[in-house]
mmCIF file of C-alpha atoms in Angstrom:
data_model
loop_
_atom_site.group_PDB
_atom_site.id
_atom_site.type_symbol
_atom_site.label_atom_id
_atom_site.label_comp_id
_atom_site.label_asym_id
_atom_site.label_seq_id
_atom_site.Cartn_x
_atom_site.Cartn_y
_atom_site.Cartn_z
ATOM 1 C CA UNK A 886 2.435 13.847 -8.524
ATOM 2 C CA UNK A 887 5.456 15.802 -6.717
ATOM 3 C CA UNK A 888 8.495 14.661 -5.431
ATOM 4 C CA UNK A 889 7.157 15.011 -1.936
ATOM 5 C CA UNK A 890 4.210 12.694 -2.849
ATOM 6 C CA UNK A 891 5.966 10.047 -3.221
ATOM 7 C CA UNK A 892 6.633 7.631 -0.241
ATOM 8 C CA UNK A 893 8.282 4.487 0.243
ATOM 9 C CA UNK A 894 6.189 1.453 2.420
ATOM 10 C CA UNK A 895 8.405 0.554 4.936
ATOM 11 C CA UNK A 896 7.308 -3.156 4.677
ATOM 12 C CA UNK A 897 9.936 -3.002 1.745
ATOM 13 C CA UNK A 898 12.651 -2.408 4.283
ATOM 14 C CA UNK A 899 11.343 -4.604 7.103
ATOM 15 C CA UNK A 900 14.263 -6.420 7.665
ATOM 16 C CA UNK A 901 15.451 -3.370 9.064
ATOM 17 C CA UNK A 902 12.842 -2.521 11.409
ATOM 18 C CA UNK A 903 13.470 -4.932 14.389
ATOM 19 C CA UNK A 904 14.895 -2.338 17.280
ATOM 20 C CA UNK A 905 13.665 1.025 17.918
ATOM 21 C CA UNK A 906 17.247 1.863 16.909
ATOM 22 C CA UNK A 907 16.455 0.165 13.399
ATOM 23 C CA UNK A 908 13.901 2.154 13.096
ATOM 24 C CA UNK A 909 15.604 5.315 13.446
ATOM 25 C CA UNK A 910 18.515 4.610 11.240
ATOM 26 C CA UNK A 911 16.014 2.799 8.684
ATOM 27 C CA UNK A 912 13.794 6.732 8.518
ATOM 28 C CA UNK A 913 16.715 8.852 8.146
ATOM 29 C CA UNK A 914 18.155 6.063 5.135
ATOM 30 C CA UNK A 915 15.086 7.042 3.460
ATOM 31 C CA UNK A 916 14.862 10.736 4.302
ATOM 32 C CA UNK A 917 18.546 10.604 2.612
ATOM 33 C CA UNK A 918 17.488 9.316 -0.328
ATOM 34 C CA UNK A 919 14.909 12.367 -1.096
ATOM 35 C CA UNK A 920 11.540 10.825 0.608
ATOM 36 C CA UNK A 921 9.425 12.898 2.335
ATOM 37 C CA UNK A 922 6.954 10.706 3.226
ATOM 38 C CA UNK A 923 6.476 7.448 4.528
ATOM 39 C CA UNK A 924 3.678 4.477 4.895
ATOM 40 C CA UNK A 925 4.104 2.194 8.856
ATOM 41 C CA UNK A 926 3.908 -1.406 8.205
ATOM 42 C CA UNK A 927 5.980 -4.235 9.221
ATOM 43 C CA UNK A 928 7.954 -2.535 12.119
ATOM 44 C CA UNK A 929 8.669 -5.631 14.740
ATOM 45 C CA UNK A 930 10.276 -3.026 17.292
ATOM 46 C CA UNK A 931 8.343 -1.945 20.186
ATOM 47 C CA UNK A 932 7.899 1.699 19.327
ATOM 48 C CA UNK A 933 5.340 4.135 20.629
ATOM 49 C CA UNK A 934 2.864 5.638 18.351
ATOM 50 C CA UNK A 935 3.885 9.250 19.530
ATOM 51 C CA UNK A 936 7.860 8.608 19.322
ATOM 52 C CA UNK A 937 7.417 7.397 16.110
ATOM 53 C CA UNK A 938 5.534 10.397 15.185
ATOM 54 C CA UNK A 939 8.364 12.730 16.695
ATOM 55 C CA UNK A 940 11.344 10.921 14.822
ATOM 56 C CA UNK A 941 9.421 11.611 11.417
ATOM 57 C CA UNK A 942 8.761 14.655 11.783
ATOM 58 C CA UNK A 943 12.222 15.539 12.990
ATOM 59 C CA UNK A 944 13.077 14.270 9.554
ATOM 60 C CA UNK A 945 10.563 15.847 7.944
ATOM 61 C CA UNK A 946 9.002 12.805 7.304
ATOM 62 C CA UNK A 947 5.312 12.645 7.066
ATOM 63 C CA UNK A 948 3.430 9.189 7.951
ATOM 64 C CA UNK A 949 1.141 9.394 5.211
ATOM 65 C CA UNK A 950 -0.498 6.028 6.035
ATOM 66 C CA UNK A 951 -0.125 3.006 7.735
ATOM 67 C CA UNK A 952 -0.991 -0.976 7.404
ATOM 68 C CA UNK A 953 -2.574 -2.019 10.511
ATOM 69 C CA UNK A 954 -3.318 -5.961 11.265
ATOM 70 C CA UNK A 955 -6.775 -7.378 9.610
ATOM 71 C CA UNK A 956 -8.033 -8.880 12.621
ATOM 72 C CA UNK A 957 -7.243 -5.338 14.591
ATOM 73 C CA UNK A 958 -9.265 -3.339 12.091
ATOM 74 C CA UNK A 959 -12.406 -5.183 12.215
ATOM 75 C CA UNK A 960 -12.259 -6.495 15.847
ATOM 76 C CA UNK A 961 -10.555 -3.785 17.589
ATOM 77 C CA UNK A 962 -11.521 -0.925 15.375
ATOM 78 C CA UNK A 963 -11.294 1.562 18.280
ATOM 79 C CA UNK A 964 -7.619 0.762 18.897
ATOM 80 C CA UNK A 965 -6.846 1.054 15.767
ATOM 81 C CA UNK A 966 -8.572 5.092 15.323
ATOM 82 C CA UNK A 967 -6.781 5.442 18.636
ATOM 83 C CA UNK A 968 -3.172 4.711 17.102
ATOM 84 C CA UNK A 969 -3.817 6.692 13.520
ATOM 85 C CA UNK A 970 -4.960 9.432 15.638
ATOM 86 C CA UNK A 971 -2.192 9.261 17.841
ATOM 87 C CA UNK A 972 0.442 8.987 14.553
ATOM 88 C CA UNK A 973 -1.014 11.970 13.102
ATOM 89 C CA UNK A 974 -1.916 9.738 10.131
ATOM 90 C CA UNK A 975 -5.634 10.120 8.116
ATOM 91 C CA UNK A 976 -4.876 6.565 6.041
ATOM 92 C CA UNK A 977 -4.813 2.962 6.338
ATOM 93 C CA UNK A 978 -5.348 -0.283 5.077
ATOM 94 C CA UNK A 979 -6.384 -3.135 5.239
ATOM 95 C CA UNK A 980 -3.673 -4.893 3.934
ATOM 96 C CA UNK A 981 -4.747 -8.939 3.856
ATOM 97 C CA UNK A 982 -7.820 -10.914 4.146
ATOM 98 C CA UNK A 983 -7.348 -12.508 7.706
ATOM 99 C CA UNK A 984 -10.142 -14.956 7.240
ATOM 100 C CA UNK A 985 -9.847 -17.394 3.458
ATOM 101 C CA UNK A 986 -11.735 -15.755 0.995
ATOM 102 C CA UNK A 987 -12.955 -19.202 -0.426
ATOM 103 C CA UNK A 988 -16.538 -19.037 -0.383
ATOM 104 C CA UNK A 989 -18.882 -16.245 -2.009
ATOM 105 C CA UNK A 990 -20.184 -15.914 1.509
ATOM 106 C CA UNK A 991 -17.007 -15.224 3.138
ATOM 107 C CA UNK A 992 -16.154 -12.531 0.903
ATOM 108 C CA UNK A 993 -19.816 -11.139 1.766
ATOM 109 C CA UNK A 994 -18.939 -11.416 4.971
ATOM 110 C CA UNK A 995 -15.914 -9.776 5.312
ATOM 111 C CA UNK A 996 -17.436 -6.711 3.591
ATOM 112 C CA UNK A 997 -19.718 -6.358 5.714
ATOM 113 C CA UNK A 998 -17.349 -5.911 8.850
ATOM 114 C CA UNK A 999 -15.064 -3.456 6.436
ATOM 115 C CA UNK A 1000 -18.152 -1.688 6.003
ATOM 116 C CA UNK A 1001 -19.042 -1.170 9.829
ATOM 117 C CA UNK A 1002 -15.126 -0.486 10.275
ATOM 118 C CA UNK A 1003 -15.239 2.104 8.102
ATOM 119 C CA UNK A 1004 -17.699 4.110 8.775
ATOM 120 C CA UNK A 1005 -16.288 4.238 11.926
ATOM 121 C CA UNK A 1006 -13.106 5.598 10.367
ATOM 122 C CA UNK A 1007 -14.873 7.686 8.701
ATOM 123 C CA UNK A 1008 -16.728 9.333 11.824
ATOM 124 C CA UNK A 1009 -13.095 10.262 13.251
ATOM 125 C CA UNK A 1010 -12.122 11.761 10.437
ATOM 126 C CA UNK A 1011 -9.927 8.842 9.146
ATOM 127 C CA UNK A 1012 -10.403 6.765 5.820
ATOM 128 C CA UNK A 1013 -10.049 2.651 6.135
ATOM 129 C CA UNK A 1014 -8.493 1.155 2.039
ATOM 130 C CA UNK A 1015 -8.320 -2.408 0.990
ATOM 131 C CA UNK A 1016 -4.683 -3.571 -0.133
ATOM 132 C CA UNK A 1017 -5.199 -6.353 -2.300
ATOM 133 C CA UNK A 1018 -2.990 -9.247 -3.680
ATOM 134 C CA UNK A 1019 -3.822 -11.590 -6.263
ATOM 135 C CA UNK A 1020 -6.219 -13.516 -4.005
ATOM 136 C CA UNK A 1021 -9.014 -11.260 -4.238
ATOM 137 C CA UNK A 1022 -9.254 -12.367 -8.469
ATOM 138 C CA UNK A 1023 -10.977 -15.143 -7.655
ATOM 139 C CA UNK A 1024 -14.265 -14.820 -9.463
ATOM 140 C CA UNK A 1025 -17.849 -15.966 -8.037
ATOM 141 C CA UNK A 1026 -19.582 -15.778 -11.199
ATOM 142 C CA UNK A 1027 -19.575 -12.738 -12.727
ATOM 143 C CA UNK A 1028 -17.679 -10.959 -10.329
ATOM 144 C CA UNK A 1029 -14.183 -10.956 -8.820
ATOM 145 C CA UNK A 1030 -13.898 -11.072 -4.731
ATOM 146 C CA UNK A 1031 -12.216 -7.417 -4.902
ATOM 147 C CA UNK A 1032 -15.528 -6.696 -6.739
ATOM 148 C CA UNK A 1033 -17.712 -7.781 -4.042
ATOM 149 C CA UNK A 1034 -15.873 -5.997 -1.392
ATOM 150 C CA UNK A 1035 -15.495 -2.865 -2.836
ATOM 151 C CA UNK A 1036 -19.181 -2.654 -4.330
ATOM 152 C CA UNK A 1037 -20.845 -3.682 -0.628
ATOM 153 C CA UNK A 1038 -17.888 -1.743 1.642
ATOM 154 C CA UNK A 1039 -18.718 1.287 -0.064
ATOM 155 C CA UNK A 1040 -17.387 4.377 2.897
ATOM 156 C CA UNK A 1041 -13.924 1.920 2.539
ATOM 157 C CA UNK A 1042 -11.135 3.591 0.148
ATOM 158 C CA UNK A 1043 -9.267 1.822 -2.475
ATOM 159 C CA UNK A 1044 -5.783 1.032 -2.388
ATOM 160 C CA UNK A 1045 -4.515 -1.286 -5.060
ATOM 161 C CA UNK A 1046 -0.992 -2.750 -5.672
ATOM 162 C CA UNK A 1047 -0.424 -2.690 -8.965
ATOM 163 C CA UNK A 1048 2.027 -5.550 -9.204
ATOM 164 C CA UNK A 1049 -0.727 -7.689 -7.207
ATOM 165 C CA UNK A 1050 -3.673 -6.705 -10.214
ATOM 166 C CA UNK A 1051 -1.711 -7.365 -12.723
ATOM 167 C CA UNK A 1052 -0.407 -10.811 -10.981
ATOM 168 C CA UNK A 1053 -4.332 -11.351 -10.597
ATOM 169 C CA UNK A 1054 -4.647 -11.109 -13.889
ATOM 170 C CA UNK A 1055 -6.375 -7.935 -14.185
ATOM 171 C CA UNK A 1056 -5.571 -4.346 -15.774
ATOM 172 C CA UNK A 1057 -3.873 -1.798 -13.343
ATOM 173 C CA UNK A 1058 -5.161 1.101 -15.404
ATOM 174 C CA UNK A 1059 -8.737 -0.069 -15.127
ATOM 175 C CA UNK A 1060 -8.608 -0.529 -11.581
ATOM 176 C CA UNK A 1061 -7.308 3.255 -11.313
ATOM 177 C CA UNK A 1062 -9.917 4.314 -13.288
ATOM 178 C CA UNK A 1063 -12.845 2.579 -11.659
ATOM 179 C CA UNK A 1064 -11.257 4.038 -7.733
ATOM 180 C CA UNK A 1065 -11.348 7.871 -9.350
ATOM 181 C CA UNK A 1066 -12.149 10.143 -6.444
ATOM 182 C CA UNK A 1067 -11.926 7.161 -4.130
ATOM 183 C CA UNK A 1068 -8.234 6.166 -4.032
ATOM 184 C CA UNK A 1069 -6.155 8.613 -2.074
ATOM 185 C CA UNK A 1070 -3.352 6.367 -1.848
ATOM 186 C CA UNK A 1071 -1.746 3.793 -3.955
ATOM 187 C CA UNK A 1072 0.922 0.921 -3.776
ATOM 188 C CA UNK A 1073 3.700 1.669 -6.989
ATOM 189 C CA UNK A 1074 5.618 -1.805 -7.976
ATOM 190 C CA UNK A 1075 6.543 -3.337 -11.175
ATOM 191 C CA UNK A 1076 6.554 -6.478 -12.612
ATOM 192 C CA UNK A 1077 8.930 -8.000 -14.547
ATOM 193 C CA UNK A 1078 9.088 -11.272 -16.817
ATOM 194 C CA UNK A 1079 11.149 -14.045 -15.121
ATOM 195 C CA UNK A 1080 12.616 -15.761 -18.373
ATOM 196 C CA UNK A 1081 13.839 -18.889 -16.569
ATOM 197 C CA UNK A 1082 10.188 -19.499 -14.400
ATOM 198 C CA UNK A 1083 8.011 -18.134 -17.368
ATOM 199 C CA UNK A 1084 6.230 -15.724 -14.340
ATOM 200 C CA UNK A 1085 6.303 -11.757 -13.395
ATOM 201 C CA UNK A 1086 8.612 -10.950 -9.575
ATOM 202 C CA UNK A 1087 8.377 -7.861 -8.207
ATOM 203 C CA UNK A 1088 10.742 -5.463 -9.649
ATOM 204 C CA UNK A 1089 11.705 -1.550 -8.842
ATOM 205 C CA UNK A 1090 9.118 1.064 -10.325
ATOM 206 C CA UNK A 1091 10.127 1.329 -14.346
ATOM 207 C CA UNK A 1092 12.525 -1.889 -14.571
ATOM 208 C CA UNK A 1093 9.175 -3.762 -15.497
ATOM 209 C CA UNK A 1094 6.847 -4.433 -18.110
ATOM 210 C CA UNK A 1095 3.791 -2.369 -16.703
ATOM 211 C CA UNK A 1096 2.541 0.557 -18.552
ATOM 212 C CA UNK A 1097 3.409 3.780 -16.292
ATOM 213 C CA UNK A 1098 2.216 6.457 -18.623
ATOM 214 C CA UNK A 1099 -1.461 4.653 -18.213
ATOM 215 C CA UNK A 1100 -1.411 4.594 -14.916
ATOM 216 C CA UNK A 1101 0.202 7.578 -13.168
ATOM 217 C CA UNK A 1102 -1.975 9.714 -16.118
ATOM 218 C CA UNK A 1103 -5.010 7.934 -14.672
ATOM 219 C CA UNK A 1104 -3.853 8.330 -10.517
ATOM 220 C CA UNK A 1105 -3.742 11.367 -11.669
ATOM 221 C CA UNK A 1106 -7.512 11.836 -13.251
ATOM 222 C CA UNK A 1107 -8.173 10.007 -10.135
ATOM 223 C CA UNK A 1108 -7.129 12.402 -7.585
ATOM 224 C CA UNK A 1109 -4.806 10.366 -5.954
ATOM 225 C CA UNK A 1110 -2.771 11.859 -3.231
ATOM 226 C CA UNK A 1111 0.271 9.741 -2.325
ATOM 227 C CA UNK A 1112 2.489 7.739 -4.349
ATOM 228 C CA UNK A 1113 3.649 4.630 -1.996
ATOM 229 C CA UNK A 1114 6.660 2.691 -3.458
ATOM 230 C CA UNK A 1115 6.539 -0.960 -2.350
ATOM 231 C CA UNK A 1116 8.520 -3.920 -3.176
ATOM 232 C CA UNK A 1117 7.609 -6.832 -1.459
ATOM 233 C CA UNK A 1118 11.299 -8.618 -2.309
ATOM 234 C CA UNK A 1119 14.305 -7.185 -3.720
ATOM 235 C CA UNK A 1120 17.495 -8.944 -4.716
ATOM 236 C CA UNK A 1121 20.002 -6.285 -3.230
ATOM 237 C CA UNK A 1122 19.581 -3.347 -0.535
ATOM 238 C CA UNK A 1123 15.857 -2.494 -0.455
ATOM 239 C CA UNK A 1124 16.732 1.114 0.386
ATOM 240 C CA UNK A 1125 18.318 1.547 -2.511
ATOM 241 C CA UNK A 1126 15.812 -0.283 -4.492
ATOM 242 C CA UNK A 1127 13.294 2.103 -3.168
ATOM 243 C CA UNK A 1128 15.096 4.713 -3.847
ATOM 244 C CA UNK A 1129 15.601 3.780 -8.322
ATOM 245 C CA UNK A 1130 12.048 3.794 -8.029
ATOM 246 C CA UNK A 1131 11.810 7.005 -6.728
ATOM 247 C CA UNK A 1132 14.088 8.145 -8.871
ATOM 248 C CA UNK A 1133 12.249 6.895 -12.170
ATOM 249 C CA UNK A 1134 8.828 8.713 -10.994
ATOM 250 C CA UNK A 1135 10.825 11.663 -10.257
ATOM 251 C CA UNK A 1136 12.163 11.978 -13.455
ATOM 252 C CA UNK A 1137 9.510 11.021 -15.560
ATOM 253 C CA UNK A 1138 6.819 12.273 -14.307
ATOM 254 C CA UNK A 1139 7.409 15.223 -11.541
ATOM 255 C CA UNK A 1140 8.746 17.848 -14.336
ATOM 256 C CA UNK A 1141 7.507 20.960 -14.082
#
């Protein structure tokens, strides 16, 4: 990990994203604060894929990955290469099950149309991940959903929130171990212990209760490329709670 491997998801700053003006003002916020990269998702203004691509780079911002819409990227999979292509942008995600992943056979299902999207990906020289929440913990006998899917989409790429394992009651660390070589990106976010509602809330990167030294040492082993900060809710400004985060990886574990 580096400093400029670190990005912040702009989902975390949504809010913010409505006008093409938004946008603008929302990228150089976050170029202020020391990013250098960023991940597209949850932008309601009506920007084009190649303006978007100029006002990052202007702030030397590089679109390290992107969330496109389920439905999109197993429907409309040429669309989809057509944008990331058109971004500049090798990474994305599928970033929630648009069909319910309540039967066995749905979850087959679905992996079989991530596997026939990505191999399309892969054929333009793009990579298709999995973002998971804690819906894809459901177990069909021995096995978790997220199990299924990533053992029977196997050209798809991991990328697992690890606020979202841990809420699924799984082990972050031994979900970044099992993706080494095959997780090129990653979703950063805490959780911490609500005292009042006995349950974990998203929280900035080090205000938690997860184990960092576990699981940046074992991105690392992994070869994982970027950093993403997320946070699906934050009580204050979300740029600034994107930007503590930031500031905890940088100084704990970008020395040298």
């Amino acid at each position: 990990m580096t400093p400029e491997t670190i990005a912040a998801q702009l989902f975390t700053v949504r809010e913010f994203l409505t006008t093409p003006e938004d946008v603008r003002h929302s990228l150089r916020t976050l170029a202020d604060a020391g990013f250098s990269a960023v991940q597209v998702s949850g932008m309601k203004a009506p920007v084009e894929p190649a303006d978007l691509k100029a006002w990052c780079a202007d702030l030397g911002l590089t679109i390290c990955a992107t969330h496109e819409p389920g439905a999109a990227i197993v429907e409309q999979t040429d669309a989809v290469i057509a944008r990331l292509q058109a971004l500049g942008c090798t990474y994305t995600a599928y970033p929630h099950p648009h069909v319910a992943l309540d039967t066995e056979a749905a979850v087959h299902d679905l992996a079989a149309q991530l596997e026939t999207a990505a191999t399309a990906f892969a054929a333009a020289g793009l990579a298709l991940g999995y973002h998971n929440h804690a819906v894809e913990f459901r177990r069909f006998g021995d096995r978790t959903a997220l199990d299924i899917l990533y053992a029977e989409a196997p050209s798809m790429i991991g990328e697992i929130d690890t606020f979202w394992v841990q809420r699924g009651g799984a082990d972050p660390v031994t979900w970044c171990e099992r993706l080494a070589g095959r997780m090129p990106i990653v979703h950063l976010k805490d959780a911490a212990i609500l005292e009042d509602k006995g349950c974990c809330s998203f929280a900035e990167v080090g205000s938690g209760n997860l184990d960092w030294d576990r699981i940046i040492a074992a991105l690392r082993a992994g070869g994982c490329r970027w950093y993403i900060i997320e946070q699906d809710q934050t009580p204050g400004d979300p740029f600034a709670a994107l930007a503590r985060s930031r500031e905890f990886l940088v100084a704990n574990y970008c020395q040298g």
